[in-house]
XYZ file of C-alpha atoms in Angstrom:
370
model
C 123.579 19.623 -67.288
C 120.268 21.360 -67.977
C 118.092 24.425 -67.817
C 115.002 24.532 -65.565
C 111.788 26.493 -66.055
C 108.899 27.110 -63.660
C 105.698 28.355 -65.319
C 102.851 29.705 -63.135
C 103.570 27.106 -60.446
C 100.990 26.857 -57.680
C 100.771 24.611 -54.659
C 97.793 24.278 -52.341
C 97.093 22.102 -49.341
C 93.300 22.211 -49.248
C 92.426 25.913 -49.093
C 95.924 26.938 -48.003
C 97.976 28.390 -50.846
C 101.706 27.738 -50.350
C 103.046 28.820 -53.764
C 101.308 31.496 -55.807
C 102.127 31.626 -59.495
C 105.907 31.097 -59.447
C 107.716 31.963 -62.706
C 111.457 31.384 -62.892
C 114.010 30.483 -65.574
C 117.284 28.853 -64.518
C 120.013 28.615 -67.123
C 122.286 25.683 -67.846
C 125.305 25.628 -65.437
C 123.771 28.337 -63.223
C 123.987 28.313 -59.403
C 120.658 29.705 -58.163
C 119.973 30.089 -54.448
C 116.354 30.342 -53.312
C 116.299 32.161 -50.001
C 113.585 33.231 -47.597
C 112.222 32.741 -44.080
C 110.810 29.454 -42.816
C 107.402 28.738 -44.333
C 107.880 30.885 -47.456
C 107.528 27.871 -49.805
C 111.135 27.494 -50.966
C 111.592 23.842 -49.912
C 108.169 22.955 -51.305
C 109.231 24.377 -54.672
C 112.374 22.228 -54.627
C 110.497 19.087 -53.604
C 107.997 19.636 -56.419
C 110.839 19.827 -58.937
C 112.271 16.609 -57.475
C 108.911 14.880 -57.831
C 108.417 14.461 -54.088
C 105.401 16.796 -53.994
C 102.526 17.019 -56.471
C 102.035 20.229 -58.461
C 98.629 21.839 -58.005
C 98.911 23.927 -61.167
C 101.507 25.166 -63.659
C 104.367 23.529 -65.531
C 107.900 22.450 -64.644
C 110.375 21.842 -67.438
C 113.906 20.401 -67.433
C 115.652 21.050 -70.747
C 112.242 21.917 -72.268
C 110.863 18.505 -71.190
C 107.651 18.750 -69.157
C 108.268 16.754 -65.967
C 105.010 17.314 -64.057
C 103.963 13.689 -64.273
C 107.361 12.003 -64.406
C 108.533 9.949 -61.436
C 111.553 11.220 -59.463
C 113.818 8.612 -61.081
C 112.808 9.778 -64.573
C 113.697 13.434 -63.971
C 117.503 12.980 -63.914
C 117.950 15.085 -60.799
C 119.795 14.413 -57.539
C 118.802 15.905 -54.201
C 120.928 16.544 -51.110
C 118.876 16.780 -47.933
C 119.304 18.645 -44.672
C 119.553 15.446 -42.612
C 122.008 13.598 -44.961
C 119.605 10.614 -45.352
C 122.453 8.066 -45.322
C 121.931 4.351 -44.717
C 123.533 3.745 -41.284
C 124.408 0.071 -41.956
C 126.215 0.824 -45.233
C 129.760 2.056 -45.685
C 130.522 5.379 -47.368
C 131.317 3.519 -50.577
C 128.044 1.566 -50.426
C 126.013 4.700 -49.694
C 127.558 6.529 -52.643
C 127.061 3.643 -55.058
C 123.590 2.565 -53.914
C 121.554 4.284 -56.673
C 123.924 2.975 -59.357
C 123.639 -0.574 -58.000
C 119.848 -0.306 -58.130
C 120.151 0.629 -61.803
C 122.426 -2.406 -62.304
C 125.205 -0.170 -63.591
C 128.411 -1.962 -64.602
C 130.623 -2.640 -61.566
C 133.684 -1.082 -63.174
C 131.755 2.089 -63.981
C 130.403 2.218 -60.402
C 133.922 1.938 -58.986
C 135.202 4.660 -61.336
C 132.383 7.067 -60.470
C 132.747 6.515 -56.719
C 136.503 7.013 -56.953
C 136.044 10.225 -58.960
C 133.522 11.635 -56.467
C 135.661 10.598 -53.501
C 138.635 12.427 -55.008
C 136.612 15.587 -55.532
C 135.236 15.516 -51.980
C 138.377 14.206 -50.243
C 136.588 11.081 -48.996
C 139.150 8.482 -50.152
C 140.241 7.656 -46.577
C 136.668 7.116 -45.385
C 135.183 4.790 -48.038
C 135.092 1.761 -45.677
C 133.628 3.641 -42.724
C 129.954 3.754 -41.755
C 128.182 7.111 -41.184
C 128.394 6.860 -37.377
C 132.197 7.055 -37.647
C 132.056 10.359 -39.540
C 131.670 13.995 -38.506
C 128.687 16.045 -39.635
C 130.686 17.697 -42.386
C 131.976 14.341 -43.650
C 128.446 12.901 -43.695
C 127.267 15.842 -45.748
C 130.113 15.272 -48.203
C 129.011 11.653 -48.531
C 125.464 12.822 -49.287
C 126.861 15.161 -51.963
C 129.045 12.345 -53.312
C 125.998 10.106 -53.634
C 124.459 12.837 -55.817
C 127.621 13.330 -57.913
C 127.999 9.661 -58.907
C 124.548 9.704 -60.509
C 125.684 12.439 -62.943
C 122.292 14.166 -62.847
C 121.167 17.013 -65.067
C 120.334 19.156 -62.015
C 121.577 19.154 -58.405
C 119.051 20.153 -55.726
C 120.240 21.180 -52.240
C 117.633 21.555 -49.484
C 119.228 23.509 -46.604
C 122.206 21.107 -46.565
C 124.260 23.007 -43.975
C 121.639 23.845 -41.363
C 122.607 20.940 -39.065
C 126.296 21.920 -38.967
C 128.022 24.222 -36.500
C 129.247 27.646 -37.622
C 132.803 26.563 -38.460
C 131.675 23.528 -40.454
C 129.077 25.597 -42.320
C 131.814 27.975 -43.394
C 134.035 25.098 -44.550
C 131.207 23.395 -46.443
C 130.211 26.639 -48.180
C 133.712 26.733 -49.637
C 133.519 23.051 -50.618
C 130.178 23.514 -52.389
C 131.472 26.581 -54.246
C 134.512 24.568 -55.416
C 132.227 21.696 -56.398
C 130.128 23.917 -58.649
C 133.273 25.232 -60.333
C 134.722 21.774 -60.923
C 131.460 20.192 -62.160
C 130.115 23.296 -63.937
C 126.773 22.029 -62.709
C 123.236 23.382 -62.702
C 122.471 23.812 -58.997
C 119.319 24.964 -57.223
C 120.078 25.556 -53.563
C 117.469 26.347 -50.916
C 118.359 28.066 -47.635
C 117.067 30.518 -45.041
C 120.644 31.720 -44.457
C 121.293 34.914 -46.418
C 125.072 34.525 -45.918
C 124.944 31.250 -47.888
C 122.860 32.971 -50.550
C 125.235 35.926 -50.901
C 128.427 33.839 -50.991
C 127.319 30.944 -53.226
C 124.814 32.216 -55.767
C 125.245 33.476 -59.286
C 121.627 34.616 -58.847
C 119.434 34.896 -55.767
C 115.685 34.305 -55.685
C 114.160 35.943 -52.588
C 110.806 34.483 -51.524
C 108.186 35.392 -48.934
C 104.638 34.092 -48.351
C 104.723 31.920 -51.467
C 105.732 34.737 -53.811
C 109.007 35.731 -55.454
C 110.022 39.146 -54.113
C 113.143 39.700 -56.237
C 115.525 37.875 -58.573
C 119.036 39.143 -59.237
C 122.775 38.841 -58.727
C 123.765 38.964 -55.030
C 125.281 42.466 -55.249
C 122.224 43.764 -57.137
C 119.801 42.412 -54.529
C 121.984 43.852 -51.751
C 122.417 47.296 -53.308
C 119.016 47.670 -54.971
C 116.436 45.757 -52.900
C 113.024 45.809 -54.585
C 111.078 46.349 -51.376
C 111.305 46.611 -47.590
C 111.152 42.839 -47.084
C 114.167 42.165 -49.325
C 116.077 45.098 -47.820
C 115.532 43.748 -44.307
C 116.179 40.107 -45.143
C 119.394 40.510 -47.152
C 122.312 42.003 -45.242
C 123.686 41.485 -41.744
C 123.214 43.293 -39.416
C 119.762 44.083 -40.764
C 118.940 47.436 -42.340
C 117.518 50.299 -40.248
C 114.051 51.510 -41.293
C 112.837 54.986 -40.344
C 109.321 56.205 -41.120
C 108.660 59.794 -42.122
C 107.398 62.108 -44.840
C 108.972 63.746 -47.881
C 108.223 67.475 -48.118
C 109.236 70.291 -50.434
C 110.646 73.041 -48.262
C 111.980 76.131 -50.046
C 112.582 74.134 -53.193
C 114.462 71.327 -51.427
C 113.141 67.836 -50.855
C 113.267 67.094 -47.107
C 112.671 63.927 -45.104
C 111.223 64.566 -41.672
C 109.462 63.010 -38.723
C 109.035 63.970 -35.081
C 112.707 63.441 -34.246
C 114.827 64.209 -37.310
C 114.912 65.953 -40.645
C 117.407 66.168 -43.507
C 117.248 67.000 -47.200
C 117.281 64.284 -49.905
C 119.691 64.826 -52.834
C 117.931 64.694 -56.209
C 120.120 61.837 -57.498
C 118.584 59.434 -54.980
C 115.170 59.581 -56.644
C 113.985 58.175 -59.955
C 111.873 61.270 -60.348
C 111.007 64.232 -58.183
C 107.429 64.734 -59.434
C 104.747 63.529 -57.045
C 107.010 62.618 -54.144
C 106.268 65.662 -51.985
C 103.988 65.019 -48.997
C 104.474 61.308 -49.466
C 104.769 58.884 -46.556
C 108.005 56.980 -46.965
C 110.422 54.686 -45.157
C 114.128 55.491 -45.250
C 116.438 52.459 -45.250
C 120.043 52.779 -44.107
C 122.413 49.899 -43.427
C 124.294 49.919 -40.087
C 127.688 50.206 -41.814
C 126.495 53.293 -43.730
C 126.129 55.248 -40.479
C 129.157 57.199 -39.294
C 130.003 58.762 -35.947
C 132.041 61.410 -37.790
C 131.015 63.937 -40.424
C 133.468 62.712 -43.042
C 132.063 64.495 -46.101
C 129.130 66.897 -45.957
C 128.340 66.207 -49.613
C 127.682 62.510 -48.982
C 126.348 62.562 -45.410
C 123.292 64.001 -43.702
C 123.594 66.744 -41.156
C 124.179 65.696 -37.554
C 121.492 63.511 -35.969
C 121.690 63.464 -32.165
C 121.306 59.985 -30.655
C 121.645 58.305 -27.263
C 123.660 55.088 -27.000
C 121.812 52.228 -25.304
C 124.027 49.164 -25.825
C 127.355 48.407 -27.505
C 128.595 45.014 -28.754
C 132.315 44.621 -29.391
C 132.816 41.928 -32.052
C 136.584 42.197 -32.353
C 136.860 43.609 -35.865
C 133.658 45.668 -35.526
C 131.444 47.248 -32.916
C 127.653 47.289 -33.087
C 126.133 50.340 -31.411
C 122.419 50.482 -30.581
C 120.981 54.005 -30.374
C 117.691 55.758 -29.752
C 116.591 58.973 -31.429
C 113.359 59.761 -29.608
C 111.456 56.474 -29.909
C 113.342 55.426 -33.078
C 115.880 52.610 -32.664
C 119.011 52.780 -34.839
C 121.882 50.297 -35.168
C 125.297 51.504 -36.354
C 128.171 49.135 -37.129
C 131.621 50.735 -37.003
C 135.075 49.260 -37.581
C 136.847 51.416 -34.998
C 136.284 50.997 -31.271
C 134.091 53.962 -30.307
C 134.893 54.032 -26.576
C 131.330 55.241 -25.933
C 129.397 54.382 -22.771
C 125.656 53.615 -22.566
C 123.737 56.850 -22.023
C 126.247 58.894 -24.050
C 124.924 61.440 -26.527
C 126.486 60.677 -29.907
C 126.205 62.477 -33.270
C 125.243 60.216 -36.199
C 125.598 60.855 -39.941
C 123.810 58.813 -42.629
C 125.553 58.100 -45.930
C 123.371 59.497 -48.745
C 125.013 57.462 -51.482
C 123.788 54.152 -50.015
C 120.433 55.343 -48.682
C 117.211 53.604 -49.745
C 113.749 55.143 -49.968
C 110.577 53.030 -49.955
C 106.909 53.947 -50.279
C 105.252 53.507 -46.871
C 102.046 52.033 -48.356
C 103.147 49.417 -50.873
C 106.675 49.133 -49.350
C 108.260 49.177 -52.823
C 111.475 50.960 -53.627
C 111.165 54.475 -55.059
C 114.848 55.435 -55.024
C 117.910 54.831 -57.126
C 121.230 54.227 -55.417
C 124.259 55.960 -56.848
C 126.908 53.250 -56.962
C 130.305 54.617 -55.905
């Protein structure tokens, strides 16, 4: 396997800049997931590494070898696409062995590699079938098998599960995680699905508008988002954002707006100097909002809200509230038995609260991990 380095990578289509100075180091055997909304440039970055798109500027290296001007076949990578890209007239075995046959690889070696990949992916029973006789999940396994037999230095996955239904996506996530463990491969995986990113990655790269917003382990990105975009994109249901101002009132730092106010414990801030009279955005995840005042030390004082809609999800209930004109979503694991229009007290968990600057939208708080 191999390491991968991106150095000041840029991509333009005419005057439109798609990627803007991307710098990223991926270690040997690492599973890196590049995640972001549609149009953020993540698939373009992957296609440039594969040699399917030209690089406008910058350098791409695989194991310290500059690959900018190498053809796709010279880069020793294998790519798994969203739409499987299987040859419909070929059997599973023929699809998996096609690249090796083009290279005129020894027939015995081809058979051994196909057999090995089929064993890993549980495709032994389907080797003589054509793609039309397979389910979506089986077709995707064939596409992955075709990549495995080539024994590439780097595996590239471009939204490989987006065409599958929810149950199959869940099953294939598990299969891909097992695959990485068994092959100990270097994998770069692109998706817009933050659940895939959180469950598969050793590191996540969050992108937006052609820029990298944050790089880190999944739990780090979840607990310490660098800015409002990352905080809102990672985590489901999405984080609540509440605008207001920090003020020093009688020696205590207080967050307030037209509809609520509560003090901010000193441990939430990197520093207290210069934060007074600062416009900020408070971020609080739905599952960090309680309907009961469990512990005054860790929760805000009571915030009065009106319930608009409730969604019972079986194991959880999502409750949509209004506090004045502020919308707040709480996710609780006990059925609340509240009716729309009810007045409900809410309490925010200080220990998992996030504070962002309202102007540059960057994080200005430190979360106390408990």
